[in-house]
Amino acid sequence: MLVILSGVSGAGKDTIKKELIKRMDNVISLPSYTSRKPRVGEKEGLQYHFITKQEFEQKIANNEFYEYDLHHENYYGTSRKLMNEKIATGKIIVKDIEVNGTENLIKLLKDKTKLITIFLRVEKEELKRRLIARGDNLSEDEIDLRLGRLDYEETKIHLYDYMIKNDDFEKTVKLIMAIIENESKI
Ligand code: 5GP
């Protein structure tokens, strides 16, 4: 089973994903490939495999991705090989992907594995506060770019099975755990 978490950068997907893995025995993550530089504290191979733009483009040419997207001027993509290996373990994979990637994965994987899609919603003002507090030293322009992205991502909410307003971390984690537990019984 694949659980996709979406929502703009700063909506809390990564923190929630880590918490689900910590609290649920059979939940695992699936690293993506990206051409963006690692942030402080990010380790190779956990959330991402960090590669250069040229290496990424070579992988695109070799058809190594189920889907990829150019997002805030960096590439992000889901490896076919890694995804197939993780699906074969029979565990529940939790993955955070932006809306275009989700749209593609729904088409590609819906007959291959059970797919649950969850959109994490956050208010614009709250998002701005989180982006500033995150300590990535984003410029005003970069913050505006991410805020602008929120409007676009919200136009895709209809693609998702669930929408959760992420204004309370504990509540959100418990809701997603309940969704995963219930969906895995169906
Ligand atoms: P960040 O740079 O903040 O880690 O991620 C930026 C965006 O890229 C997030 O919305 C995240 O969900 C998305 N992302 C991460 N991995 C993938 C992937 O494999 N494919 C796609 N399409 N988007 C991804």
Coordinates of N, CA, C and O and ligand atoms in Angstrom, one line a residue:
M1 N 0.9 -1.2 0.0 CA 0.0 0.0 0.0 C 0.9 1.2 0.0 O 1.9 1.3 0.7
L2 N 0.5 2.2 -0.8 CA 1.2 3.5 -0.9 C 0.4 4.6 -0.4 O -0.8 4.8 -0.8
V3 N 0.9 5.4 0.6 CA 0.2 6.5 1.2 C 0.9 7.8 0.7 O 2.1 7.9 1.0
I4 N 0.2 8.6 -0.1 CA 0.8 9.8 -0.6 C 0.4 11.0 0.3 O -0.8 11.2 0.5
L5 N 1.4 11.7 0.8 CA 1.1 13.0 1.5 C 1.4 14.2 0.6 O 2.6 14.2 0.2
S6 N 0.5 15.1 0.4 CA 0.8 16.3 -0.4 C 0.5 17.5 0.4 O -0.2 17.4 1.5
G7 N 0.8 18.6 -0.2 CA 0.6 19.9 0.5 C 1.9 20.7 0.3 O 3.0 20.1 0.1
V8 N 1.8 22.0 0.3 CA 2.9 22.8 -0.1 C 4.1 22.6 0.8 O 4.0 22.1 2.0
S9 N 5.3 23.0 0.4 CA 6.5 22.9 1.1 C 6.3 23.8 2.4 O 6.0 24.9 2.3
G10 N 6.4 23.2 3.6 CA 6.1 23.9 4.8 C 4.8 23.5 5.4 O 4.5 23.9 6.5
A11 N 4.1 22.6 4.8 CA 2.8 22.1 5.3 C 3.0 21.1 6.4 O 2.0 20.7 7.1
G12 N 4.2 20.6 6.5 CA 4.5 19.6 7.6 C 4.6 18.2 7.2 O 4.6 17.3 8.1
K13 N 4.6 17.9 5.9 CA 4.6 16.5 5.4 C 5.7 15.7 6.0 O 5.5 14.6 6.4
D14 N 6.9 16.3 5.9 CA 8.1 15.5 6.3 C 8.1 15.1 7.8 O 8.3 14.0 8.1
T15 N 7.7 16.1 8.6 CA 7.7 15.8 10.1 C 6.6 14.8 10.4 O 6.8 13.9 11.2
I16 N 5.5 14.9 9.7 CA 4.4 13.9 9.9 C 4.8 12.5 9.4 O 4.6 11.5 10.1
K17 N 5.4 12.5 8.3 CA 5.9 11.2 7.7 C 6.8 10.5 8.7 O 6.7 9.3 9.1
K18 N 7.8 11.3 9.3 CA 8.7 10.7 10.2 C 8.0 10.1 11.5 O 8.4 9.1 12.0
E19 N 7.0 10.9 11.9 CA 6.3 10.5 13.1 C 5.5 9.2 12.8 O 5.4 8.3 13.7
L20 N 4.9 9.1 11.7 CA 4.2 7.8 11.3 C 5.1 6.6 11.3 O 4.7 5.6 11.8
I21 N 6.3 6.8 10.8 CA 7.3 5.7 10.7 C 7.7 5.3 12.1 O 7.8 4.1 12.4
K22 N 7.8 6.3 13.0 CA 8.2 6.1 14.4 C 7.1 5.3 15.1 O 7.4 4.4 15.9
R23 N 5.8 5.7 14.9 CA 4.8 5.1 15.7 C 4.2 3.9 15.1 O 3.5 3.1 15.8
M24 N 4.3 3.6 13.8 CA 3.7 2.4 13.2 C 4.7 1.4 12.7 O 5.6 1.8 11.9
D25 N 4.6 0.2 13.1 CA 5.6 -0.8 12.8 C 5.8 -1.1 11.4 O 6.9 -1.3 10.9
N26 N 4.7 -1.2 10.6 CA 4.8 -1.6 9.2 C 4.9 -0.5 8.2 O 4.6 -0.7 7.0
V27 N 5.2 0.7 8.7 CA 5.2 1.9 7.8 C 6.7 2.2 7.5 O 7.5 2.3 8.4
I28 N 7.0 2.4 6.2 CA 8.4 2.7 5.8 C 8.3 3.9 4.8 O 7.3 4.3 4.3
S29 N 9.5 4.5 4.6 CA 9.6 5.7 3.7 C 10.2 5.2 2.4 O 10.7 4.1 2.2
L30 N 10.2 6.1 1.4 CA 10.8 5.8 0.1 C 11.5 7.1 -0.4 O 10.8 8.1 -0.7
P31 N 12.8 7.1 -0.3 CA 13.5 8.3 -0.7 C 13.3 8.6 -2.2 O 13.2 7.7 -3.0
S32 N 13.2 9.9 -2.5 CA 13.1 10.4 -3.9 C 14.5 10.8 -4.3 O 15.4 10.9 -3.5
Y33 N 14.7 11.0 -5.6 CA 15.9 11.6 -6.1 C 15.6 13.1 -6.3 O 14.5 13.5 -6.6
T34 N 16.6 13.9 -6.0 CA 16.5 15.4 -6.2 C 17.8 16.0 -6.6 O 18.9 15.5 -6.3
S35 N 17.6 17.1 -7.4 CA 18.9 17.8 -7.7 C 19.0 19.0 -6.8 O 19.9 19.8 -7.0
R36 N 18.1 19.2 -5.8 CA 18.4 20.3 -4.9 C 19.5 19.9 -3.9 O 19.7 18.8 -3.6
K37 N 20.1 21.0 -3.3 CA 21.2 20.8 -2.4 C 20.6 20.3 -1.0 O 19.5 20.8 -0.7
P38 N 21.3 19.5 -0.3 CA 20.8 19.1 1.0 C 20.6 20.3 2.0 O 21.5 21.2 1.9
R39 N 19.6 20.3 2.8 CA 19.5 21.3 3.8 C 20.3 20.9 5.0 O 20.6 19.7 5.1
V40 N 20.5 21.8 5.9 CA 21.3 21.5 7.1 C 20.6 20.3 7.8 O 19.4 20.3 8.0
G41 N 21.4 19.3 8.2 CA 20.8 18.1 8.9 C 20.3 17.0 8.0 O 20.0 16.0 8.5
E42 N 20.1 17.3 6.7 CA 19.6 16.2 5.8 C 20.7 15.3 5.4 O 21.7 15.7 5.0
K43 N 20.4 14.0 5.6 CA 21.4 12.9 5.3 C 21.1 12.3 4.0 O 19.9 12.0 3.7
E44 N 22.1 12.0 3.2 CA 21.9 11.3 1.9 C 21.2 9.9 2.1 O 21.5 9.2 3.1
G45 N 20.2 9.7 1.3 CA 19.5 8.4 1.3 C 18.4 8.3 2.2 O 17.7 7.2 2.2
L46 N 18.1 9.2 3.1 CA 17.0 9.1 4.0 C 15.7 9.6 3.3 O 14.9 8.9 2.7
Q47 N 15.6 11.0 3.3 CA 14.4 11.5 2.5 C 14.7 11.6 1.0 O 13.8 11.4 0.2
Y48 N 16.0 11.9 0.7 CA 16.4 12.0 -0.7 C 17.7 11.4 -1.0 O 18.6 11.3 -0.1
H49 N 17.9 11.0 -2.3 CA 19.2 10.8 -2.8 C 19.5 12.1 -3.6 O 18.8 12.5 -4.5
F50 N 20.6 12.7 -3.2 CA 21.0 14.0 -3.8 C 21.9 13.8 -4.9 O 23.0 13.2 -4.8
I51 N 21.5 14.2 -6.1 CA 22.4 14.1 -7.3 C 22.4 15.4 -8.1 O 21.6 16.3 -7.7
T52 N 23.3 15.5 -9.0 CA 23.3 16.8 -9.8 C 22.2 16.8 -10.8 O 21.6 15.8 -11.2
K53 N 22.0 18.0 -11.4 CA 21.0 18.2 -12.4 C 21.4 17.3 -13.6 O 20.5 16.7 -14.2
Q54 N 22.7 17.2 -14.0 CA 23.1 16.4 -15.1 C 22.8 14.9 -14.8 O 22.3 14.2 -15.7
E55 N 23.1 14.5 -13.6 CA 22.8 13.1 -13.3 C 21.3 12.8 -13.4 O 20.9 11.7 -13.8
F56 N 20.5 13.8 -12.9 CA 19.1 13.6 -12.9 C 18.6 13.5 -14.4 O 17.8 12.6 -14.7
E57 N 19.1 14.4 -15.2 CA 18.7 14.3 -16.6 C 19.1 13.0 -17.3 O 18.3 12.5 -18.2
Q58 N 20.2 12.5 -16.9 CA 20.6 11.2 -17.4 C 19.6 10.1 -17.0 O 19.2 9.2 -17.8
K59 N 19.2 10.2 -15.8 CA 18.2 9.2 -15.3 C 16.8 9.3 -16.0 O 16.2 8.3 -16.3
I60 N 16.5 10.6 -16.3 CA 15.3 10.8 -17.1 C 15.4 10.1 -18.5 O 14.5 9.4 -18.9
A61 N 16.6 10.3 -19.1 CA 16.8 9.8 -20.4 C 16.8 8.2 -20.4 O 16.3 7.6 -21.3
N62 N 17.2 7.7 -19.2 CA 17.2 6.2 -19.1 C 15.9 5.6 -18.6 O 15.8 4.5 -18.3
N63 N 14.9 6.5 -18.5 CA 13.5 6.1 -18.1 C 13.5 5.5 -16.7 O 12.8 4.5 -16.5
E64 N 14.3 6.0 -15.8 CA 14.4 5.4 -14.5 C 13.3 5.9 -13.5 O 13.3 5.4 -12.4
F65 N 12.5 6.9 -13.9 CA 11.5 7.5 -13.0 C 10.1 7.1 -13.4 O 9.7 7.1 -14.5
Y66 N 9.3 6.8 -12.3 CA 7.8 6.6 -12.5 C 7.3 8.0 -12.9 O 6.4 8.2 -13.7
E67 N 7.8 9.0 -12.2 CA 7.4 10.4 -12.4 C 8.5 11.3 -11.9 O 9.2 10.9 -11.0
Y68 N 8.5 12.5 -12.5 CA 9.4 13.5 -11.9 C 8.8 14.9 -12.2 O 7.9 15.0 -13.0
D69 N 9.3 15.8 -11.5 CA 8.8 17.2 -11.6 C 9.9 18.2 -11.4 O 10.8 17.9 -10.6
L70 N 9.8 19.3 -12.1 CA 10.7 20.4 -11.8 C 9.9 21.3 -10.9 O 8.9 21.8 -11.2
H71 N 10.5 21.5 -9.7 CA 9.7 22.2 -8.6 C 10.7 23.2 -8.0 O 11.7 22.9 -7.5
H72 N 10.3 24.5 -8.0 CA 11.2 25.5 -7.5 C 12.6 25.4 -8.1 O 13.6 25.5 -7.4
E73 N 12.6 25.1 -9.4 CA 13.9 25.0 -10.2 C 14.7 23.8 -9.8 O 15.9 23.8 -10.3
N74 N 14.2 22.9 -9.1 CA 15.0 21.7 -8.8 C 14.1 20.5 -9.3 O 12.9 20.5 -9.2
Y75 N 14.8 19.4 -9.7 CA 14.1 18.2 -10.1 C 13.8 17.3 -8.8 O 14.7 17.3 -7.9
Y76 N 12.7 16.7 -8.9 CA 12.3 15.7 -7.9 C 11.7 14.5 -8.6 O 10.9 14.7 -9.5
G77 N 12.1 13.2 -8.2 CA 11.5 12.1 -9.0 C 11.5 10.8 -8.2 O 12.2 10.6 -7.2
T78 N 10.5 10.0 -8.5 CA 10.3 8.7 -7.9 C 10.9 7.6 -8.7 O 10.5 7.4 -9.9
S79 N 11.9 6.9 -8.2 CA 12.6 5.9 -8.9 C 11.7 4.6 -9.1 O 11.1 4.2 -8.1
R80 N 11.7 4.1 -10.3 CA 10.9 2.9 -10.5 C 11.4 1.7 -9.7 O 10.7 1.0 -9.1
K81 N 12.8 1.6 -9.7 CA 13.4 0.5 -9.1 C 13.1 0.5 -7.6 O 12.7 -0.5 -7.0
L82 N 13.4 1.7 -6.9 CA 13.2 1.8 -5.5 C 11.7 1.5 -5.1 O 11.4 0.8 -4.1
M83 N 10.8 2.1 -5.9 CA 9.4 2.0 -5.6 C 9.0 0.5 -5.7 O 8.3 -0.1 -4.8
N84 N 9.4 -0.2 -6.8 CA 9.0 -1.6 -7.0 C 9.6 -2.5 -5.8 O 8.9 -3.4 -5.4
E85 N 10.8 -2.2 -5.4 CA 11.4 -3.0 -4.3 C 10.6 -2.8 -3.1 O 10.3 -3.7 -2.3
K86 N 10.2 -1.5 -2.8 CA 9.5 -1.3 -1.5 C 8.1 -1.9 -1.6 O 7.6 -2.4 -0.6
I87 N 7.4 -1.8 -2.7 CA 6.1 -2.4 -2.9 C 6.1 -3.9 -2.6 O 5.3 -4.4 -1.9
A88 N 7.2 -4.5 -3.1 CA 7.4 -5.9 -3.0 C 7.5 -6.4 -1.5 O 7.3 -7.5 -1.2
T89 N 7.9 -5.5 -0.6 CA 8.1 -5.8 0.8 C 6.7 -6.1 1.5 O 6.6 -6.6 2.5
G90 N 5.7 -5.5 0.8 CA 4.3 -5.7 1.4 C 4.1 -4.7 2.5 O 3.0 -4.7 3.2
K91 N 5.0 -3.8 2.8 CA 4.8 -2.8 3.9 C 4.0 -1.6 3.4 O 3.8 -1.5 2.2
I92 N 3.7 -0.7 4.3 CA 3.0 0.5 3.9 C 4.0 1.6 3.7 O 4.7 2.0 4.6
I93 N 4.0 2.1 2.5 CA 5.0 3.1 2.1 C 4.3 4.5 2.2 O 3.3 4.7 1.7
V94 N 5.0 5.4 3.0 CA 4.5 6.7 3.1 C 5.4 7.6 2.3 O 6.6 7.6 2.5
K95 N 4.9 8.4 1.4 CA 5.7 9.2 0.5 C 5.1 10.6 0.4 O 3.9 10.8 0.2
D96 N 6.0 11.6 0.5 CA 5.5 13.0 0.2 C 5.9 13.4 -1.2 O 7.0 13.4 -1.5
I97 N 4.9 13.8 -1.9 CA 5.0 14.2 -3.3 C 4.1 15.4 -3.6 O 3.0 15.5 -3.0
E98 N 4.6 16.4 -4.4 CA 3.7 17.5 -4.7 C 2.6 17.0 -5.7 O 2.6 15.9 -6.1
V99 N 1.7 17.9 -6.0 CA 0.4 17.5 -6.6 C 0.6 16.9 -8.1 O -0.1 16.0 -8.4
N100 N 1.6 17.5 -8.8 CA 1.7 17.0 -10.2 C 2.2 15.5 -10.1 O 1.8 14.7 -10.9
G101 N 3.2 15.2 -9.2 CA 3.7 13.9 -9.1 C 2.6 12.9 -8.6 O 2.5 11.8 -9.1
T102 N 1.7 13.4 -7.7 CA 0.6 12.6 -7.3 C -0.3 12.2 -8.4 O -0.7 11.1 -8.6
E103 N -0.6 13.2 -9.2 CA -1.5 13.0 -10.4 C -1.0 11.9 -11.3 O -1.7 11.0 -11.7
N104 N 0.3 12.0 -11.5 CA 1.0 11.0 -12.4 C 1.0 9.6 -11.7 O 0.7 8.6 -12.3
L105 N 1.3 9.6 -10.4 CA 1.4 8.3 -9.7 C 0.0 7.6 -9.6 O -0.1 6.4 -9.7
I106 N -1.0 8.4 -9.5 CA -2.4 7.8 -9.4 C -2.6 7.0 -10.7 O -3.1 5.9 -10.7
K107 N -2.3 7.7 -11.8 CA -2.5 7.0 -13.1 C -1.7 5.7 -13.3 O -2.1 4.7 -13.8
L108 N -0.4 5.9 -12.8 CA 0.6 4.8 -13.1 C 0.4 3.6 -12.1 O 0.7 2.5 -12.5
L109 N 0.0 3.9 -10.9 CA 0.1 2.8 -9.9 C -1.3 2.3 -9.4 O -1.3 1.4 -8.6
K110 N -2.4 2.9 -9.9 CA -3.6 2.5 -9.3 C -4.0 1.0 -9.5 O -4.7 0.5 -8.7
D111 N -3.5 0.4 -10.6 CA -3.8 -1.0 -10.8 C -2.7 -1.9 -10.2 O -2.8 -3.1 -10.2
K112 N -1.6 -1.3 -9.7 CA -0.5 -2.0 -9.2 C -0.4 -2.2 -7.7 O 0.1 -3.2 -7.2
T113 N -1.0 -1.2 -7.0 CA -1.0 -1.3 -5.5 C -2.1 -0.4 -5.0 O -2.6 0.4 -5.7
K114 N -2.5 -0.7 -3.7 CA -3.5 0.2 -3.1 C -2.9 1.5 -2.8 O -1.8 1.6 -2.3
L115 N -3.6 2.6 -3.2 CA -3.1 3.9 -3.1 C -4.0 4.8 -2.3 O -5.2 4.8 -2.6
I116 N -3.5 5.4 -1.3 CA -4.3 6.4 -0.5 C -3.7 7.8 -0.6 O -2.5 7.9 -0.4
T117 N -4.5 8.7 -0.9 CA -3.9 10.1 -1.1 C -4.5 11.1 -0.1 O -5.7 11.1 0.1
I118 N -3.6 11.8 0.6 CA -4.0 12.7 1.6 C -3.4 14.1 1.4 O -2.2 14.2 1.1
F119 N -4.2 15.1 1.4 CA -3.7 16.5 1.2 C -3.7 17.2 2.5 O -4.7 17.2 3.2
L120 N -2.5 17.7 2.9 CA -2.4 18.5 4.1 C -2.6 20.0 3.8 O -1.8 20.5 3.0
R121 N -3.6 20.6 4.4 CA -3.8 21.9 4.1 C -3.3 22.9 5.2 O -3.4 22.5 6.4
V122 N -2.8 24.0 4.8 CA -2.3 25.0 5.8 C -2.7 26.4 5.3 O -2.7 26.6 4.1
E123 N -3.1 27.2 6.3 CA -3.4 28.6 5.9 C -2.2 29.4 5.4 O -1.1 29.1 5.9
K124 N -2.4 30.3 4.5 CA -1.3 31.1 3.9 C -0.4 31.8 5.0 O 0.8 31.7 5.0
E125 N -1.1 32.4 5.9 CA -0.4 33.2 7.0 C 0.5 32.3 7.8 O 1.6 32.5 8.2
E126 N -0.1 31.1 8.1 CA 0.6 30.1 9.0 C 1.8 29.6 8.2 O 2.9 29.4 8.7
L127 N 1.6 29.3 6.9 CA 2.7 28.8 6.1 C 3.8 29.8 6.1 O 5.0 29.4 6.2
K128 N 3.5 31.1 5.9 CA 4.6 32.1 5.9 C 5.4 32.1 7.2 O 6.6 32.1 7.2
R129 N 4.6 32.0 8.3 CA 5.3 31.9 9.6 C 6.2 30.7 9.7 O 7.4 30.8 10.1
R130 N 5.8 29.6 9.2 CA 6.6 28.3 9.3 C 7.8 28.4 8.4 O 8.9 28.0 8.8
L131 N 7.6 29.0 7.2 CA 8.8 29.1 6.3 C 9.8 30.0 6.8 O 11.0 29.7 6.7
I132 N 9.4 31.0 7.5 CA 10.4 31.9 8.1 C 11.1 31.2 9.3 O 12.3 31.3 9.4
A133 N 10.3 30.5 10.1 CA 10.8 29.9 11.3 C 11.7 28.7 11.0 O 12.5 28.3 11.8
R134 N 11.6 28.1 9.8 CA 12.3 26.9 9.5 C 13.8 27.1 9.4 O 14.6 26.1 9.5
G135 N 14.3 28.3 9.3 CA 15.7 28.6 9.3 C 16.5 28.2 8.0 O 17.7 28.0 8.1
D136 N 15.8 28.2 6.9 CA 16.5 27.9 5.6 C 17.0 29.1 5.0 O 17.6 29.1 3.9
N137 N 16.9 30.2 5.7 CA 17.3 31.5 5.1 C 16.7 31.8 3.8 O 17.4 32.2 2.8
L138 N 15.4 31.5 3.6 CA 14.8 31.8 2.3 C 14.7 33.3 2.1 O 14.4 34.0 3.0
S139 N 14.9 33.8 0.9 CA 14.8 35.2 0.6 C 13.3 35.5 0.4 O 12.5 34.6 0.3
E140 N 13.0 36.8 0.4 CA 11.5 37.2 0.2 C 11.0 36.6 -1.0 O 9.8 36.1 -1.0
D141 N 11.8 36.6 -2.1 CA 11.3 36.0 -3.4 C 11.0 34.5 -3.3 O 10.0 34.0 -3.8
E142 N 11.9 33.8 -2.6 CA 11.7 32.4 -2.4 C 10.4 32.1 -1.6 O 9.7 31.2 -1.9
I143 N 10.2 32.9 -0.6 CA 9.0 32.7 0.3 C 7.8 33.0 -0.6 O 6.8 32.2 -0.6
D144 N 7.8 34.1 -1.4 CA 6.7 34.4 -2.3 C 6.4 33.3 -3.3 O 5.2 33.0 -3.5
L145 N 7.5 32.7 -3.8 CA 7.3 31.6 -4.7 C 6.6 30.4 -4.1 O 5.6 29.8 -4.6
R146 N 6.9 30.1 -2.8 CA 6.3 29.0 -2.1 C 4.8 29.3 -1.7 O 4.0 28.5 -1.8
L147 N 4.6 30.6 -1.4 CA 3.2 31.0 -1.1 C 2.4 31.0 -2.3 O 1.2 30.6 -2.3
G148 N 3.0 31.4 -3.4 CA 2.2 31.4 -4.7 C 1.9 29.9 -5.1 O 0.8 29.7 -5.7
R149 N 2.7 29.0 -4.8 CA 2.5 27.6 -5.1 C 1.3 27.0 -4.3 O 0.6 26.1 -4.8
L150 N 1.0 27.6 -3.1 CA -0.1 27.1 -2.3 C -1.4 27.2 -3.1 O -2.2 26.3 -3.2
D151 N -1.6 28.4 -3.8 CA -2.8 28.5 -4.6 C -3.0 27.5 -5.7 O -4.0 26.9 -5.9
Y152 N -1.8 27.2 -6.4 CA -1.8 26.1 -7.4 C -2.2 24.8 -6.8 O -3.0 24.1 -7.3
E153 N -1.5 24.4 -5.7 CA -1.7 23.1 -5.2 C -3.2 22.9 -4.7 O -3.7 21.8 -4.8
E154 N -3.8 24.0 -4.2 CA -5.1 23.9 -3.8 C -6.1 23.6 -4.9 O -7.2 23.0 -4.7
T155 N -5.7 23.9 -6.2 CA -6.6 23.6 -7.3 C -6.7 22.1 -7.6 O -7.5 21.7 -8.4
K156 N -5.8 21.4 -6.9 CA -5.7 19.9 -7.2 C -6.3 19.1 -6.0 O -6.1 17.8 -6.1
I157 N -6.9 19.7 -5.1 CA -7.4 19.0 -3.9 C -8.4 17.9 -4.3 O -8.4 16.8 -3.7
H158 N -9.1 18.1 -5.4 CA -10.1 17.1 -5.8 C -9.5 15.7 -6.1 O -10.3 14.7 -6.2
L159 N -8.2 15.7 -6.4 CA -7.6 14.4 -6.7 C -7.4 13.5 -5.5 O -7.2 12.3 -5.6
Y160 N -7.6 14.1 -4.3 CA -7.2 13.4 -3.1 C -8.4 12.7 -2.4 O -9.5 13.1 -2.4
D161 N -8.1 11.5 -1.7 CA -9.1 10.8 -1.0 C -9.4 11.5 0.3 O -10.6 11.5 0.7
Y162 N -8.4 12.2 0.9 CA -8.6 12.9 2.2 C -8.0 14.2 2.2 O -6.9 14.4 1.6
M163 N -8.6 15.2 2.9 CA -8.0 16.5 3.1 C -8.0 16.8 4.6 O -9.0 16.7 5.2
I164 N -6.8 17.1 5.1 CA -6.7 17.4 6.6 C -6.2 18.8 6.8 O -5.1 19.1 6.2
K165 N -6.8 19.6 7.6 CA -6.3 20.9 7.9 C -5.2 20.7 9.0 O -5.5 20.2 10.1
N166 N -3.9 20.9 8.6 CA -2.9 20.6 9.5 C -2.6 21.7 10.5 O -1.5 22.4 10.4
D167 N -3.5 22.0 11.4 CA -3.3 23.1 12.4 C -2.9 22.5 13.7 O -2.6 23.3 14.7
D168 N -2.9 21.2 13.9 CA -2.6 20.6 15.2 C -1.8 19.3 14.9 O -2.5 18.3 14.4
F169 N -0.5 19.3 15.1 CA 0.3 18.2 14.7 C -0.2 16.8 15.3 O -0.4 15.9 14.5
E170 N -0.5 16.8 16.6 CA -0.9 15.5 17.2 C -2.2 15.0 16.6 O -2.4 13.8 16.3
K171 N -3.2 15.9 16.4 CA -4.5 15.6 15.8 C -4.2 15.0 14.4 O -4.8 14.0 14.0
T172 N -3.4 15.7 13.6 CA -3.1 15.2 12.2 C -2.5 13.8 12.2 O -2.9 13.0 11.5
V173 N -1.5 13.6 13.1 CA -0.8 12.3 13.1 C -1.9 11.2 13.5 O -1.9 10.2 12.8
K174 N -2.7 11.5 14.5 CA -3.7 10.5 14.9 C -4.7 10.2 13.8 O -5.1 9.0 13.6
L175 N -5.1 11.3 13.1 CA -6.1 11.1 12.0 C -5.5 10.2 10.9 O -6.1 9.3 10.4
I176 N -4.2 10.5 10.6 CA -3.6 9.7 9.5 C -3.4 8.3 9.9 O -3.6 7.3 9.1
M177 N -3.0 8.1 11.2 CA -2.9 6.7 11.6 C -4.2 5.9 11.5 O -4.2 4.8 11.1
A178 N -5.3 6.6 11.9 CA -6.6 6.0 11.8 C -7.0 5.7 10.4 O -7.5 4.6 10.1
I179 N -6.6 6.6 9.5 CA -6.9 6.4 8.0 C -6.2 5.1 7.6 O -6.7 4.2 6.9
I180 N -4.9 5.1 7.9 CA -4.0 4.0 7.4 C -4.6 2.6 8.0 O -4.7 1.6 7.3
E181 N -4.9 2.6 9.3 CA -5.4 1.4 9.9 C -6.7 0.9 9.3 O -6.8 -0.2 9.0
N182 N -7.6 1.9 9.1 CA -8.9 1.5 8.5 C -8.7 1.1 7.0 O -9.3 0.1 6.6
E183 N -7.9 1.8 6.2 CA -7.8 1.5 4.8 C -7.1 0.2 4.6 O -7.3 -0.5 3.7
S184 N -6.2 -0.2 5.6 CA -5.5 -1.5 5.3 C -6.4 -2.7 5.6 O -6.1 -3.8 5.3
K185 N -7.5 -2.4 6.3 CA -8.5 -3.5 6.5 C -9.4 -3.7 5.3 O -10.1 -4.7 5.2
I186 N -9.5 -2.7 4.4 CA -10.5 -2.8 3.3 C -9.9 -3.6 2.2 O -8.8 -3.4 1.8
Ligands
5GP1 P1 11.5 20.0 -0.5 O1 12.5 20.7 -1.3 O2 10.8 21.0 0.4 O3 12.0 18.8 0.3 O4 10.4 19.5 -1.5 C1 9.7 20.2 -2.4 C2 8.5 19.5 -3.0 O5 8.9 18.4 -3.8 C3 7.6 19.0 -1.9 O6 6.3 19.4 -2.2 C4 7.8 17.5 -2.0 O7 6.6 16.8 -1.7 C5 8.1 17.3 -3.5 N1 8.7 16.0 -3.8 C6 9.5 15.3 -3.0 N2 9.8 14.1 -3.6 C7 9.2 14.1 -4.8 C8 9.1 13.2 -5.9 O8 9.7 12.1 -5.9 N3 8.3 13.6 -7.0 C9 7.7 14.7 -7.0 N4 6.9 15.0 -8.1 N5 7.7 15.7 -6.0 C10 8.5 15.3 -4.9

